[in-house]
mmCIF file of C-alpha atoms and ligand atoms in Angstrom:
data_model
loop_
_atom_site.group_PDB
_atom_site.id
_atom_site.type_symbol
_atom_site.label_atom_id
_atom_site.label_comp_id
_atom_site.label_asym_id
_atom_site.label_seq_id
_atom_site.Cartn_x
_atom_site.Cartn_y
_atom_site.Cartn_z
ATOM 1 C CA MET E 1 -80.873 41.759 18.077
ATOM 2 C CA ILE E 2 -81.753 45.054 16.304
ATOM 3 C CA ARG E 3 -84.561 47.010 17.292
ATOM 4 C CA PHE E 4 -86.341 50.576 16.223
ATOM 5 C CA ASP E 5 -88.487 52.066 18.175
ATOM 6 C CA GLN E 6 -90.613 55.251 16.592
ATOM 7 C CA VAL E 7 -87.448 56.289 14.987
ATOM 8 C CA SER E 8 -87.454 59.149 12.948
ATOM 9 C CA LYS E 9 -84.308 61.012 11.161
ATOM 10 C CA ARG E 10 -84.471 64.820 9.858
ATOM 11 C CA TYR E 11 -81.519 66.070 8.099
ATOM 12 C CA ASP E 12 -80.310 69.785 8.312
ATOM 13 C CA GLY E 13 -82.553 71.856 6.418
ATOM 14 C CA GLY E 14 -85.110 70.004 8.060
ATOM 15 C CA PHE E 15 -85.909 67.123 5.312
ATOM 16 C CA GLU E 16 -87.331 64.126 7.055
ATOM 17 C CA ALA E 17 -85.566 60.891 5.431
ATOM 18 C CA LEU E 18 -86.893 58.463 7.998
ATOM 19 C CA SER E 19 -90.408 58.758 9.770
ATOM 20 C CA SER E 20 -91.505 56.969 12.998
ATOM 21 C CA LEU E 21 -89.828 53.499 11.900
ATOM 22 C CA SER E 22 -90.550 50.507 14.616
ATOM 23 C CA PHE E 23 -89.240 47.004 13.431
ATOM 24 C CA GLN E 24 -87.379 44.462 14.984
ATOM 25 C CA ILE E 25 -84.574 42.018 13.203
ATOM 26 C CA GLU E 26 -83.718 39.080 15.152
ATOM 27 C CA ARG E 27 -80.038 37.619 15.869
ATOM 28 C CA GLY E 28 -79.326 35.303 12.802
ATOM 29 C CA GLU E 29 -81.673 36.338 10.389
ATOM 30 C CA MET E 30 -81.289 37.878 7.076
ATOM 31 C CA VAL E 31 -83.480 40.653 5.918
ATOM 32 C CA PHE E 32 -83.301 43.089 2.614
ATOM 33 C CA LEU E 33 -84.208 46.476 2.853
ATOM 34 C CA THR E 34 -85.598 47.896 -0.275
ATOM 35 C CA GLY E 35 -87.109 50.889 -1.675
ATOM 36 C CA HIS E 36 -86.724 53.373 -4.552
ATOM 37 C CA SER E 37 -83.600 55.615 -4.495
ATOM 38 C CA GLY E 38 -84.282 57.962 -1.601
ATOM 39 C CA ALA E 39 -86.537 56.174 0.196
ATOM 40 C CA GLY E 40 -84.152 55.990 3.144
ATOM 41 C CA LYS E 41 -82.259 52.831 3.144
ATOM 42 C CA SER E 42 -78.736 54.495 3.372
ATOM 43 C CA THR E 43 -79.766 57.013 6.227
ATOM 44 C CA LEU E 44 -81.139 53.370 8.442
ATOM 45 C CA LEU E 45 -77.734 51.715 7.785
ATOM 46 C CA ARG E 46 -75.935 54.944 8.849
ATOM 47 C CA LEU E 47 -77.856 54.722 12.074
ATOM 48 C CA LEU E 48 -76.977 51.250 12.759
ATOM 49 C CA THR E 49 -73.490 51.920 12.037
ATOM 50 C CA ALA E 50 -74.135 55.088 14.550
ATOM 51 C CA ILE E 51 -72.458 57.288 11.791
ATOM 52 C CA GLU E 52 -75.880 59.253 12.155
ATOM 53 C CA LYS E 53 -77.829 59.421 15.323
ATOM 54 C CA PRO E 54 -81.749 59.654 15.228
ATOM 55 C CA SER E 55 -83.910 62.529 15.629
ATOM 56 C CA SER E 56 -86.072 61.049 17.910
ATOM 57 C CA GLY E 57 -86.574 57.563 18.827
ATOM 58 C CA HIS E 58 -84.474 54.775 20.027
ATOM 59 C CA VAL E 59 -82.198 52.324 17.952
ATOM 60 C CA ARG E 60 -80.789 49.319 19.960
ATOM 61 C CA VAL E 61 -78.240 46.523 18.845
ATOM 62 C CA ALA E 62 -78.009 43.676 21.366
ATOM 63 C CA ASN E 63 -80.084 45.750 23.863
ATOM 64 C CA ALA E 64 -77.451 48.577 23.941
ATOM 65 C CA LEU E 65 -79.093 52.379 22.940
ATOM 66 C CA LEU E 66 -76.834 53.458 20.059
ATOM 67 C CA ALA E 67 -77.242 57.122 20.783
ATOM 68 C CA LYS E 68 -76.040 56.628 24.643
ATOM 69 C CA MET E 69 -72.769 55.291 23.628
ATOM 70 C CA ASN E 70 -69.649 57.230 24.210
ATOM 71 C CA ARG E 71 -66.578 57.049 21.332
ATOM 72 C CA ARG E 72 -64.802 54.248 22.792
ATOM 73 C CA GLU E 73 -68.194 52.211 22.929
ATOM 74 C CA ILE E 74 -68.645 52.942 19.460
ATOM 75 C CA ALA E 75 -65.358 51.934 18.315
ATOM 76 C CA PHE E 76 -65.607 48.503 20.132
ATOM 77 C CA TYR E 77 -69.497 48.291 18.735
ATOM 78 C CA ARG E 78 -68.373 48.863 14.927
ATOM 79 C CA ARG E 79 -65.471 46.180 15.649
ATOM 80 C CA LYS E 80 -68.723 44.003 15.489
ATOM 81 C CA LEU E 81 -69.946 45.206 12.420
ATOM 82 C CA GLY E 82 -69.038 43.963 9.016
ATOM 83 C CA VAL E 83 -69.963 46.777 6.207
ATOM 84 C CA VAL E 84 -70.052 45.979 2.368
ATOM 85 C CA HIS E 85 -70.299 49.001 0.254
ATOM 86 C CA GLN E 86 -71.497 49.397 -3.317
ATOM 87 C CA ASP E 87 -68.201 50.660 -4.433
ATOM 88 C CA HIS E 88 -66.452 48.649 -2.280
ATOM 89 C CA LEU E 89 -63.999 51.407 -0.987
ATOM 90 C CA LEU E 90 -60.873 49.131 -1.655
ATOM 91 C CA LEU E 91 -57.149 50.652 -1.636
ATOM 92 C CA MET E 92 -56.438 50.489 -5.408
ATOM 93 C CA ASP E 93 -52.430 50.226 -4.576
ATOM 94 C CA HIS E 94 -52.710 47.847 -1.985
ATOM 95 C CA SER E 95 -52.920 44.201 -2.462
ATOM 96 C CA VAL E 96 -55.842 42.094 -2.139
ATOM 97 C CA TYR E 97 -54.126 40.479 0.978
ATOM 98 C CA ASP E 98 -53.673 44.087 2.358
ATOM 99 C CA ASN E 99 -57.125 45.259 1.821
ATOM 100 C CA VAL E 100 -58.893 42.391 3.589
ATOM 101 C CA ALA E 101 -55.928 42.627 6.224
ATOM 102 C CA GLN E 102 -56.468 46.356 7.054
ATOM 103 C CA PRO E 103 -59.568 45.950 9.723
ATOM 104 C CA LEU E 104 -57.287 43.466 11.646
ATOM 105 C CA LEU E 105 -54.279 45.689 11.349
ATOM 106 C CA VAL E 106 -56.254 48.578 12.929
ATOM 107 C CA ALA E 107 -57.795 46.602 15.635
ATOM 108 C CA GLY E 108 -54.153 45.306 16.660
ATOM 109 C CA GLU E 109 -54.334 41.928 16.068
ATOM 110 C CA HIS E 110 -51.320 39.505 16.335
ATOM 111 C CA PRO E 111 -49.745 39.114 12.795
ATOM 112 C CA ALA E 112 -49.756 35.486 13.021
ATOM 113 C CA ASP E 113 -53.649 35.561 13.578
ATOM 114 C CA ILE E 114 -54.019 38.183 10.938
ATOM 115 C CA LYS E 115 -52.534 35.885 8.309
ATOM 116 C CA ARG E 116 -54.647 33.085 9.107
ATOM 117 C CA ARG E 117 -57.757 34.688 9.341
ATOM 118 C CA VAL E 118 -56.992 36.761 5.971
ATOM 119 C CA HIS E 119 -56.666 33.612 4.257
ATOM 120 C CA ALA E 120 -59.644 32.192 5.698
ATOM 121 C CA ALA E 121 -61.602 35.137 4.679
ATOM 122 C CA LEU E 122 -60.064 34.914 0.930
ATOM 123 C CA ASP E 123 -60.951 31.233 1.128
ATOM 124 C CA LYS E 124 -64.587 32.093 1.684
ATOM 125 C CA VAL E 125 -65.219 33.985 -0.996
ATOM 126 C CA GLY E 126 -63.107 32.127 -3.440
ATOM 127 C CA LEU E 127 -59.961 34.604 -3.878
ATOM 128 C CA LEU E 128 -57.191 32.924 -2.468
ATOM 129 C CA SER E 129 -55.374 32.637 -5.282
ATOM 130 C CA ARG E 130 -55.861 36.294 -6.078
ATOM 131 C CA GLU E 131 -54.085 37.614 -2.622
ATOM 132 C CA LYS E 132 -51.195 39.042 -4.380
ATOM 133 C CA PHE E 133 -53.288 41.017 -6.792
ATOM 134 C CA LYS E 134 -54.156 44.710 -6.937
ATOM 135 C CA PRO E 135 -58.001 45.274 -7.166
ATOM 136 C CA ILE E 136 -57.264 46.991 -10.373
ATOM 137 C CA GLN E 137 -56.560 43.476 -11.851
ATOM 138 C CA LEU E 138 -59.864 42.199 -10.691
ATOM 139 C CA SER E 139 -63.585 42.015 -12.158
ATOM 140 C CA GLY E 140 -65.773 43.835 -10.832
ATOM 141 C CA GLY E 141 -68.029 40.924 -9.549
ATOM 142 C CA GLU E 142 -64.060 39.644 -7.797
ATOM 143 C CA GLN E 143 -63.621 43.303 -6.436
ATOM 144 C CA GLN E 144 -66.833 43.284 -4.509
ATOM 145 C CA ARG E 145 -65.838 39.739 -2.785
ATOM 146 C CA VAL E 146 -62.660 41.327 -1.685
ATOM 147 C CA GLY E 147 -64.574 44.050 -0.229
ATOM 148 C CA ILE E 148 -66.737 41.364 1.643
ATOM 149 C CA ALA E 149 -63.823 39.208 2.854
ATOM 150 C CA ARG E 150 -62.572 42.525 4.135
ATOM 151 C CA ALA E 151 -66.150 43.062 5.983
ATOM 152 C CA VAL E 152 -66.265 39.440 7.114
ATOM 153 C CA VAL E 153 -62.741 38.972 8.348
ATOM 154 C CA LYS E 154 -63.383 40.419 11.728
ATOM 155 C CA LYS E 155 -66.155 37.746 12.069
ATOM 156 C CA PRO E 156 -68.831 40.210 12.487
ATOM 157 C CA ASP E 157 -71.931 39.535 14.378
ATOM 158 C CA LEU E 158 -73.756 41.958 11.875
ATOM 159 C CA ILE E 159 -73.162 42.594 8.356
ATOM 160 C CA LEU E 160 -74.627 45.542 6.716
ATOM 161 C CA ALA E 161 -74.648 45.754 2.767
ATOM 162 C CA ASP E 162 -75.373 48.785 0.948
ATOM 163 C CA GLU E 163 -76.385 48.198 -2.820
ATOM 164 C CA PRO E 164 -73.754 45.225 -2.990
ATOM 165 C CA THR E 165 -74.714 44.250 -6.327
ATOM 166 C CA GLY E 166 -75.229 47.785 -7.619
ATOM 167 C CA ASN E 167 -72.854 47.601 -10.394
ATOM 168 C CA LEU E 168 -73.062 43.881 -11.288
ATOM 169 C CA ASP E 169 -74.639 41.777 -13.588
ATOM 170 C CA PRO E 170 -77.425 39.365 -12.455
ATOM 171 C CA THR E 171 -75.285 36.157 -12.361
ATOM 172 C CA LEU E 172 -72.764 37.963 -10.138
ATOM 173 C CA SER E 173 -75.578 39.589 -8.264
ATOM 174 C CA ARG E 174 -76.712 35.787 -7.446
ATOM 175 C CA ASP E 175 -73.350 34.950 -6.611
ATOM 176 C CA ILE E 176 -72.991 37.540 -3.881
ATOM 177 C CA MET E 177 -76.370 37.145 -2.362
ATOM 178 C CA ALA E 178 -75.376 33.139 -2.359
ATOM 179 C CA LEU E 179 -72.109 34.408 -0.609
ATOM 180 C CA PHE E 180 -74.202 36.607 2.015
ATOM 181 C CA ALA E 181 -76.628 33.713 2.856
ATOM 182 C CA GLN E 182 -73.541 31.338 3.560
ATOM 183 C CA PHE E 183 -72.406 33.703 6.122
ATOM 184 C CA ASN E 184 -76.127 34.196 7.362
ATOM 185 C CA ALA E 185 -75.928 30.138 7.370
ATOM 186 C CA ILE E 186 -73.239 30.491 10.141
ATOM 187 C CA GLY E 187 -75.452 32.398 12.517
ATOM 188 C CA THR E 188 -74.183 36.187 11.119
ATOM 189 C CA THR E 189 -77.228 38.447 10.964
ATOM 190 C CA VAL E 190 -77.080 40.143 7.562
ATOM 191 C CA ILE E 191 -79.034 43.157 6.443
ATOM 192 C CA ILE E 192 -78.780 43.936 2.731
ATOM 193 C CA ALA E 193 -80.140 47.206 1.269
ATOM 194 C CA SER E 194 -80.635 46.851 -2.211
ATOM 195 C CA HIS E 195 -82.997 48.289 -5.153
ATOM 196 C CA ASP E 196 -83.221 44.733 -7.179
ATOM 197 C CA LEU E 197 -86.792 43.744 -6.650
ATOM 198 C CA GLY E 198 -86.218 40.939 -9.230
ATOM 199 C CA LEU E 199 -83.352 39.620 -7.316
ATOM 200 C CA ILE E 200 -84.964 39.762 -4.121
ATOM 201 C CA ALA E 201 -88.086 38.201 -5.043
ATOM 202 C CA ARG E 202 -86.413 35.072 -6.008
ATOM 203 C CA LEU E 203 -84.833 34.757 -2.593
ATOM 204 C CA ASN E 204 -86.876 33.745 0.251
ATOM 205 C CA TYR E 205 -85.994 36.290 2.910
ATOM 206 C CA ARG E 206 -87.996 38.941 4.593
ATOM 207 C CA VAL E 207 -88.378 42.123 3.229
ATOM 208 C CA LEU E 208 -88.184 45.707 4.833
ATOM 209 C CA SER E 209 -89.912 48.108 2.186
ATOM 210 C CA LEU E 210 -89.142 51.638 2.673
ATOM 211 C CA HIS E 211 -91.243 54.216 0.849
ATOM 212 C CA GLN E 212 -90.441 58.048 1.553
ATOM 213 C CA GLY E 213 -89.024 57.026 4.749
ATOM 214 C CA LYS E 214 -91.811 55.197 6.378
ATOM 215 C CA LEU E 215 -92.160 50.843 6.273
ATOM 216 C CA LEU E 216 -94.347 49.045 4.380
ATOM 217 C CA ASP E 217 -93.802 45.767 5.915
ATOM 218 C CA THR E 218 -95.143 44.141 9.102
ATOM 219 C CA PRO E 219 -93.340 45.752 12.070
ATOM 220 C CA PHE E 220 -92.398 42.919 14.034
ATOM 221 C CA ALA E 221 -90.467 39.610 13.088
ATOM 222 C CA PRO E 222 -92.785 36.925 13.324
ATOM 223 C CA THR E 223 -90.188 34.843 15.284
ATOM 224 C CA GLY E 224 -90.365 34.932 18.980
ATOM 225 C CA ARG E 225 -86.558 34.282 19.584
ATOM 226 C CA GLN E 226 -84.546 36.647 21.945
ATOM 227 C CA SER E 227 -82.630 39.242 20.617
HETATM 228 P P1 LIG O 1 -81.944 55.464 -0.094
HETATM 229 O O1 LIG O 1 -80.790 55.042 0.289
HETATM 230 O O2 LIG O 1 -82.873 54.914 0.076
HETATM 231 O O3 LIG O 1 -81.313 56.065 -1.525
HETATM 232 P P2 LIG O 1 -81.385 57.895 1.481
HETATM 233 O O4 LIG O 1 -81.266 57.452 2.617
HETATM 234 O O5 LIG O 1 -79.808 57.850 0.852
HETATM 235 O O6 LIG O 1 -81.959 57.153 0.337
HETATM 236 O O7 LIG O 1 -82.126 59.105 1.536
HETATM 237 C C1 LIG O 1 -83.188 59.621 1.847
HETATM 238 C C2 LIG O 1 -83.241 60.823 1.700
HETATM 239 O O8 LIG O 1 -82.611 61.855 2.587
HETATM 240 C C3 LIG O 1 -82.975 61.649 0.247
HETATM 241 O O9 LIG O 1 -84.344 62.237 -0.179
HETATM 242 C C4 LIG O 1 -81.612 62.330 0.435
HETATM 243 O O10 LIG O 1 -81.898 63.211 -0.446
HETATM 244 C C5 LIG O 1 -81.768 62.518 2.032
HETATM 245 N N1 LIG O 1 -80.343 62.835 2.580
HETATM 246 C C6 LIG O 1 -79.698 61.881 2.453
HETATM 247 N N2 LIG O 1 -78.276 61.947 3.011
HETATM 248 C C7 LIG O 1 -78.879 63.651 3.809
HETATM 249 C C8 LIG O 1 -77.855 64.451 4.195
HETATM 250 N N3 LIG O 1 -76.738 64.171 4.630
HETATM 251 N N4 LIG O 1 -78.279 65.914 4.313
HETATM 252 C C9 LIG O 1 -79.477 66.101 4.137
HETATM 253 N N5 LIG O 1 -80.311 65.112 3.425
HETATM 254 C C10 LIG O 1 -79.987 63.723 3.176
HETATM 255 P P1 LIG O 2 -60.952 32.437 14.924
HETATM 256 O O1 LIG O 2 -60.099 31.100 15.013
HETATM 257 O O2 LIG O 2 -59.914 33.320 15.009
HETATM 258 O O3 LIG O 2 -62.190 32.180 15.483
HETATM 259 P P2 LIG O 2 -62.068 31.261 12.137
HETATM 260 O O4 LIG O 2 -60.962 30.304 12.116
HETATM 261 O O5 LIG O 2 -63.031 30.565 13.220
HETATM 262 O O6 LIG O 2 -61.420 32.362 13.455
HETATM 263 O O7 LIG O 2 -62.395 31.961 11.295
HETATM 264 C C1 LIG O 2 -61.702 32.543 10.292
HETATM 265 C C2 LIG O 2 -62.322 33.404 9.287
HETATM 266 O O8 LIG O 2 -63.478 32.907 9.057
HETATM 267 C C3 LIG O 2 -62.679 34.725 9.979
HETATM 268 O O9 LIG O 2 -61.777 35.662 10.185
HETATM 269 C C4 LIG O 2 -64.155 34.908 9.327
HETATM 270 O O10 LIG O 2 -63.489 35.598 7.671
HETATM 271 C C5 LIG O 2 -64.450 33.747 8.921
HETATM 272 N N1 LIG O 2 -65.727 33.601 9.863
HETATM 273 C C6 LIG O 2 -65.632 32.617 10.362
HETATM 274 N N2 LIG O 2 -66.691 32.881 11.212
HETATM 275 C C7 LIG O 2 -67.373 33.797 10.980
HETATM 276 C C8 LIG O 2 -69.050 34.580 11.293
HETATM 277 N N3 LIG O 2 -69.894 34.165 12.026
HETATM 278 N N4 LIG O 2 -69.146 35.562 9.946
HETATM 279 C C9 LIG O 2 -68.432 35.924 9.344
HETATM 280 N N5 LIG O 2 -67.117 35.325 8.858
HETATM 281 C C10 LIG O 2 -66.451 34.317 9.780
#
């Protein structure tokens, strides 16, 4: 589903954040992206959200070359992405319901569909009873689950999470990872950037390790499935 061919990213000023990365992620896989702070994890995710373009090489998702997409195609592509941030970027003066509904409102979905899908997403993260609360009234772990509900409410093909457990204690971190595993179990491809090596080691998923912009892992997935 995702294919990087010889991808490098050099920022203005000349710093090479990613150096000639080649790897593939199959549809339906759940993969951890790890490495020290500054290793290039966020840069890799920003290439996948098409916020940044590679300086050289090719990034393909579902066989489409991201760098060749026009604005309309990028907007369409992003509808199929669910992005989770460390600090979850919730609207603090809006209810949990409104936060989760936001991507569907932006996409112009029918109000009846919005209500049903927001409820389904909140149910999946165990927060249906909190729909009228403001994020500020929730715990850190609950706020992160609202962020996840918002990311999955569009039924994305691909979930990208950047340090989703960065501010959470180990028990809550495990709960959040279990939630991602649940979405992966129904076929969603999931990529989680995390430097929590202890947590990752206990979970049995493929790990892509970045070190100073280079990949330390085996370059290709062992499966033969088509992307
Ligand atoms: P990570 O997510 O693994 O901490 P990043 O992808 O954020 O790593 O950063 C990789 C390197 O690229 C770092 O050295 C960082 O300082 C640099 N970098 C990140 N974003 C920019 C930017 N917009 N401009 C210049 N350098 C950047
Ligand atoms: P619809 O009837 O609109 O296709 P569903 O009732 O199947 O929607 O799903 C409702 C909600 O369940 C979605 O908005 C989403 O939160 C969640 N969901 C269902 N399938 C997936 C999926 N493959 N990945 C992530 N979330 C999903």
